[in-house]
Short mmCIF file of C-alpha atoms in Angstrom, two decimals:
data_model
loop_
_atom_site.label_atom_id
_atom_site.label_comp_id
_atom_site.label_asym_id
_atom_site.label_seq_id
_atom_site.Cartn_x
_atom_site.Cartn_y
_atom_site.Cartn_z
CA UNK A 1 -11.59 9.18 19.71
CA UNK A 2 -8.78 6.62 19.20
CA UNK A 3 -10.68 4.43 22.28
CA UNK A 4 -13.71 4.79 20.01
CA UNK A 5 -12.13 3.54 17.15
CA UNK A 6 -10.08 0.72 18.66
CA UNK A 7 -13.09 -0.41 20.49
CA UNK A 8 -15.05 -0.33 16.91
CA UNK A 9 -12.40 -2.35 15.46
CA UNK A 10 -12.32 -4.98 18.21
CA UNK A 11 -15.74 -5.76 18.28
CA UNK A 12 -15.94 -6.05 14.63
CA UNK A 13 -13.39 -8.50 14.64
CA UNK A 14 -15.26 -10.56 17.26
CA UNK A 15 -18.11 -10.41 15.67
CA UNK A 16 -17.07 -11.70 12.55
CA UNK A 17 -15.29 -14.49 14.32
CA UNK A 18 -17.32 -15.45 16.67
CA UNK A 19 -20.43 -15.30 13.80
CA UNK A 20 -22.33 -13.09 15.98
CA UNK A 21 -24.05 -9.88 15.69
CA UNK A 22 -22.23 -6.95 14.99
CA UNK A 23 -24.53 -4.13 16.92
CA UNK A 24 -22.15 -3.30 19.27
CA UNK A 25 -19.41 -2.74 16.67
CA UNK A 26 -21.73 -0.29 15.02
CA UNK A 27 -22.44 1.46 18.61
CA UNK A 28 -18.41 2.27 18.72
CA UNK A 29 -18.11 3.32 15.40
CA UNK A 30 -20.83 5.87 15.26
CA UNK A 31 -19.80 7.61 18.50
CA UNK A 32 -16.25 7.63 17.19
CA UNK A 33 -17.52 8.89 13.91
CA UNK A 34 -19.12 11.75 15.79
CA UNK A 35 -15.48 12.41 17.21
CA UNK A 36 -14.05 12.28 13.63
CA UNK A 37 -16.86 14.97 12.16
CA UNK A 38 -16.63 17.14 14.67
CA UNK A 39 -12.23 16.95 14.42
CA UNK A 40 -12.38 16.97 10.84
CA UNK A 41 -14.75 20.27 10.74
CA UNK A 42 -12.17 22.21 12.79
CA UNK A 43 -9.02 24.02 10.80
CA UNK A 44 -6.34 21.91 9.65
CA UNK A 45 -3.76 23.46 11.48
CA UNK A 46 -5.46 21.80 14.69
CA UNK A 47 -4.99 18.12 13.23
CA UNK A 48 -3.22 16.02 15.30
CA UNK A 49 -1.69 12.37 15.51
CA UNK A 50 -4.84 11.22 17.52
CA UNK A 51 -6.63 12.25 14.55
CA UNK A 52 -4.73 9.83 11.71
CA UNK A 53 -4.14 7.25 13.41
CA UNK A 54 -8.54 7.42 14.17
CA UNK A 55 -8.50 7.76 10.57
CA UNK A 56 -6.40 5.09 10.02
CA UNK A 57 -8.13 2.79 12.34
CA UNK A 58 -11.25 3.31 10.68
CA UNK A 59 -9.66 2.45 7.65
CA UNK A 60 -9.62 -1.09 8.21
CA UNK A 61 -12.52 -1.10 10.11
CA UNK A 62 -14.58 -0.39 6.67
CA UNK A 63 -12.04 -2.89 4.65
CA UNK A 64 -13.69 -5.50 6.88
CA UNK A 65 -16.77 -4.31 5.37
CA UNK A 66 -16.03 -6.10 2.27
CA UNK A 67 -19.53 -5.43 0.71
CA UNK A 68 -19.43 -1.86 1.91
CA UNK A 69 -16.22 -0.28 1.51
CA UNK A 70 -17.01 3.00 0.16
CA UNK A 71 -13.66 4.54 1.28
CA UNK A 72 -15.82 7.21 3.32
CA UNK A 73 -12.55 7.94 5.62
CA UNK A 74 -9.99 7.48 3.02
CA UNK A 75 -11.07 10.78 1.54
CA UNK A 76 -10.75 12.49 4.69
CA UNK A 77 -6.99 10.77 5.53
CA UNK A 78 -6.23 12.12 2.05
CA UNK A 79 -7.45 15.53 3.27
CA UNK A 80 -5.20 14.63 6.48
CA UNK A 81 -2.14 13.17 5.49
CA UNK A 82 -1.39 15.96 2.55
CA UNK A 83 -1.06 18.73 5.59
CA UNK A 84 0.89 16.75 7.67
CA UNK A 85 4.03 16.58 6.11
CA UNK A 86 5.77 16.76 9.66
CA UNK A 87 3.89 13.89 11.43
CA UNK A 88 4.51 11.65 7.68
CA UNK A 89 8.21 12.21 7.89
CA UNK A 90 8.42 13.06 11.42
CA UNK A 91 9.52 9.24 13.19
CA UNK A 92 7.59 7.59 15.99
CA UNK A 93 3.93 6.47 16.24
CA UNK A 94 2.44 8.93 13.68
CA UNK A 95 5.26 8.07 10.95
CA UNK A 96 4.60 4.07 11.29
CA UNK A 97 0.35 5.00 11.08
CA UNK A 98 1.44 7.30 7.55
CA UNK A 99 3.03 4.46 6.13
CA UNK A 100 0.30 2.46 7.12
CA UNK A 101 -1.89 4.48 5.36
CA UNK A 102 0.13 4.14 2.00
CA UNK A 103 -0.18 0.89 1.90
CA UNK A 104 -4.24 1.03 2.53
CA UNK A 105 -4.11 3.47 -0.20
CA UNK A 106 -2.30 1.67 -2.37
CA UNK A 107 -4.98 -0.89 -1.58
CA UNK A 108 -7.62 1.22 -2.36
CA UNK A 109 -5.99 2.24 -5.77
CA UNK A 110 -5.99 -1.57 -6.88
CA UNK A 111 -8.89 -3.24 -5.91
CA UNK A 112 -11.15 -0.60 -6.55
CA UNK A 113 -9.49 1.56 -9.78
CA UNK A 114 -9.23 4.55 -7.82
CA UNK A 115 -6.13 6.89 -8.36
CA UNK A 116 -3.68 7.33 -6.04
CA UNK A 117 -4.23 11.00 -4.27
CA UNK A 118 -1.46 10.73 -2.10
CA UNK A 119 1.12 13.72 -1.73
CA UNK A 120 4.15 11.53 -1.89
CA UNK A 121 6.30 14.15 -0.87
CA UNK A 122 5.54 13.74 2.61
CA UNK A 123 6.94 10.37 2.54
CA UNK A 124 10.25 11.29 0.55
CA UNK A 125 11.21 13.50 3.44
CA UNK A 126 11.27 10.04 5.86
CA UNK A 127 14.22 8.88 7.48
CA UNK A 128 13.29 5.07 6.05
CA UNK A 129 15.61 5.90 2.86
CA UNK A 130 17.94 6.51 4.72
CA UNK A 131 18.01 3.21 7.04
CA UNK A 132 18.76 -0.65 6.57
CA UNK A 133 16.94 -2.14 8.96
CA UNK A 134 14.52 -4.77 7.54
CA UNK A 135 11.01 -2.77 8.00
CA UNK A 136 12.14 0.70 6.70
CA UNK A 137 14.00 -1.33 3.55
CA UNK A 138 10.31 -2.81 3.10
CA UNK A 139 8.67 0.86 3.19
CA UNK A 140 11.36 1.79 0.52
CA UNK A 141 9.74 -0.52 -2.20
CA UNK A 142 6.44 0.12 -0.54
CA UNK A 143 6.96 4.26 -1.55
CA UNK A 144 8.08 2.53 -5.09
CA UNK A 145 5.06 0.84 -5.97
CA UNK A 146 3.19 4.00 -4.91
CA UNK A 147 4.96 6.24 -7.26
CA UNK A 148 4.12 4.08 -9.93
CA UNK A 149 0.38 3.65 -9.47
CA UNK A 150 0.24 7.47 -9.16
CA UNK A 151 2.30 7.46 -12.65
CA UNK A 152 -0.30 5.13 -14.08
CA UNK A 153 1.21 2.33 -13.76
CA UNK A 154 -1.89 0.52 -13.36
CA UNK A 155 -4.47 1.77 -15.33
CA UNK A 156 -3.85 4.82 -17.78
CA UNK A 157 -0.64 4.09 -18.74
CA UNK A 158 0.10 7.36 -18.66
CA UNK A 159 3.51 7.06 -17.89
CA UNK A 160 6.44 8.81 -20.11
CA UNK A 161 9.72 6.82 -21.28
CA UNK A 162 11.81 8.70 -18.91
CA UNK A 163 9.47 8.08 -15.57
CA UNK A 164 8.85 4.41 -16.66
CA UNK A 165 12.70 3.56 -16.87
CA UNK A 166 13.84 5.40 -13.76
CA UNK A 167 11.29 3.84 -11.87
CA UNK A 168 11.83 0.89 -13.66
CA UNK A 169 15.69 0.90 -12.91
CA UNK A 170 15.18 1.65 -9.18
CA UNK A 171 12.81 -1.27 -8.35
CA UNK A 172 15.42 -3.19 -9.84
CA UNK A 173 18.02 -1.36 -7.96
CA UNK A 174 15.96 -2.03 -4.24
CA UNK A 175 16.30 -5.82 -5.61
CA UNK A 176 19.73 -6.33 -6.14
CA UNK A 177 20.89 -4.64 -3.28
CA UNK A 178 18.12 -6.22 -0.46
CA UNK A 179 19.50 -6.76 2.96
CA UNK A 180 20.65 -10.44 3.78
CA UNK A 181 18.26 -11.44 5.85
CA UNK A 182 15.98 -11.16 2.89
CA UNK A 183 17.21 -14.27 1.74
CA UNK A 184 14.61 -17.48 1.31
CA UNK A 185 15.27 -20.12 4.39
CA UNK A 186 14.07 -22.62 2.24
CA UNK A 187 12.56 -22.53 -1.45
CA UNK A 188 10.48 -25.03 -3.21
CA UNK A 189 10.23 -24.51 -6.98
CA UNK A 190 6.47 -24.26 -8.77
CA UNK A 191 4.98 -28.03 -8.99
CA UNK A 192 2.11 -29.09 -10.63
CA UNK A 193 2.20 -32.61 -9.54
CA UNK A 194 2.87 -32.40 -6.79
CA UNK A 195 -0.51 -29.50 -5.86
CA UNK A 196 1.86 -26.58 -5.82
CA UNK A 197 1.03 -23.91 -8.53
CA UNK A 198 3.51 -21.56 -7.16
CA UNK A 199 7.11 -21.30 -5.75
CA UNK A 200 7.26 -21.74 -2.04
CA UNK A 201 9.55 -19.75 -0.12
CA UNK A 202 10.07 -19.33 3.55
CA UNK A 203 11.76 -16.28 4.93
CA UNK A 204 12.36 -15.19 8.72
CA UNK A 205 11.49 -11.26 8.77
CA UNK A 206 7.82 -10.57 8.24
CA UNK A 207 8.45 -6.86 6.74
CA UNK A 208 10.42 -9.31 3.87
CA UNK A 209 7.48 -11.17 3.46
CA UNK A 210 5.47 -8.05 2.70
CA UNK A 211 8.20 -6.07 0.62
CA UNK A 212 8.64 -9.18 -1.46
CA UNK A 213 5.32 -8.73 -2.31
CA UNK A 214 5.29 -5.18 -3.11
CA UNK A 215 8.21 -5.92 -5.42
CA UNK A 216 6.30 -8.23 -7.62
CA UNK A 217 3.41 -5.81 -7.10
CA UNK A 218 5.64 -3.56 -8.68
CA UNK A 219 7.19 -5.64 -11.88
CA UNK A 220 3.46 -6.20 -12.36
CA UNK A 221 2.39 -2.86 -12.89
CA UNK A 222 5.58 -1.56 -14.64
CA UNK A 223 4.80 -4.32 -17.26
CA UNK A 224 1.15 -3.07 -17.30
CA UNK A 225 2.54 0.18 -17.90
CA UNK A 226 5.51 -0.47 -20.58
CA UNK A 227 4.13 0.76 -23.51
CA UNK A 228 7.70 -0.09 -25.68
CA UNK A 229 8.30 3.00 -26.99
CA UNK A 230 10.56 1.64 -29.94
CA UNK A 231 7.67 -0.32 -31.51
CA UNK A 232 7.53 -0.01 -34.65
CA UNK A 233 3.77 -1.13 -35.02
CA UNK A 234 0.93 -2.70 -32.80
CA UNK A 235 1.99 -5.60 -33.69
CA UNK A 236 5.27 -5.07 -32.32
CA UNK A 237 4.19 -3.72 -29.15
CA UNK A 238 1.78 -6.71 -28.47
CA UNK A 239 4.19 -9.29 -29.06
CA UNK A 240 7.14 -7.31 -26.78
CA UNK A 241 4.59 -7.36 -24.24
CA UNK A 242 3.87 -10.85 -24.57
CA UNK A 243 7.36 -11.47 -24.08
CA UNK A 244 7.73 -9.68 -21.01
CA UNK A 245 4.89 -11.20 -19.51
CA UNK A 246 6.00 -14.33 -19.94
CA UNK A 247 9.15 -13.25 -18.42
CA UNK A 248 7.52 -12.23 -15.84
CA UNK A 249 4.91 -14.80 -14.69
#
């Protein structure tokens, strides 16, 4: 089943590269989709890491399929992940696919205005909060951003005073205390002139790169979601939000 899928995903990525036909991608992905049914159809207590990390696979093998991505598997990894607390928190090959997962889910929850469905809990129980190493710090702000789209942070603005600011306070916590080696090599400030809209910053660990990016992800959507409860008025509230934005961007 995991051949299946790899061999999908391989073929798919040929095919888009190469500009060719994509038949032989489909051939994989059916027969690994007959795999999945049949898994999937069987109790839950049976699930295994083969299984998510098919899942998984599959995952991006749809997100490729830009005008197509119905998300067909990332109902069933929901199904998946939320009974497999041990494997999510568990270290080794399954852990690194479950945080994998979060971040195609977190994805999912942005570009296409879904809510996130996650059970988060499986991912508090990880040994990554408890670790400084440069790609478990990343998964810390990764879990972060997470929590707040499932608050939403995004969308509903659903989120209480209390929630907001203790998110809020540890996204900004995760940011003052980021390992050294998260430190820009070089930085070029914003230009206009000179054709460079934003900042540019080079940095030597690639999970910096990405939590970087989930950190601004994150100010983003706790602006979105700061509703300032001490406004007095709507007029109040739209010009503190103004504010912030500009703060922000």
């Amino acid at each position: 089943m995991v051949l299946k899928a790899i061999l999908a995903l391989a073929a798919r990525l040929d095919a888009i590269l190469s500009g060719a036909s994509d038949w032989e991608a489909a051939e994989y992905h059916g027969q690994c989709l007959e795999l999945l049914i049949a898994a999937l159809a069987q109790p839950e207590d049976t699930y295994d890491d083969n299984l998510l990390i098919t899942v998984v696979i599959l995952r991006i093998y749809e997100e490729l399929e830009s005008s197509n991505d119905e998300k067909y598997h990332l109902f069933g990894s929901n199904r998946l992940l939320n009974t497999m607390s041990r494997s999510a928190s568990s270290g080794g090959l399954a852990e690194a696919v479950s945080w994998q997962f979060l971040r195609q889910a977190i994805y999912a929850s942005v570009v296409q205005y879904q809510p996130m469905q996650l059970d988060l809990e499986n991912y508090e129980r990880s040994a990554v909060f408890h670790r400084r190493d440069d790609a478990a710090y990343a998964n810390v702000i990764i879990y972060l951003c997470a929590r707040i789209l499932q608050g939403g942070g995004a969308y509903t603005r659903g989120m209480d005073e209390e929630t907001w600011r203790q998110l809020s306070d540890s996204v900004e916590q995760w940011h003052r205390e980021k390992p050294v080696s998260w430190q820009p090599l070089k930085y070029k400030p914003a230009n206009i002139a000179e054709n460079r809209p934003f900042p540019e910053i080079w940095m030597m660990s690639p999970p910096a790169v990405v939590g970087m990016q989930y950190y601004h992800t994150s100010c983003i959507f706790l602006t979105l979601s700061n509703r300032h409860w001490q406004a007095a008025s709507d007029y109040e509230l739209a010009r503190l939000q103004r504010v912030v934005e500009v703060r922000l961007f």
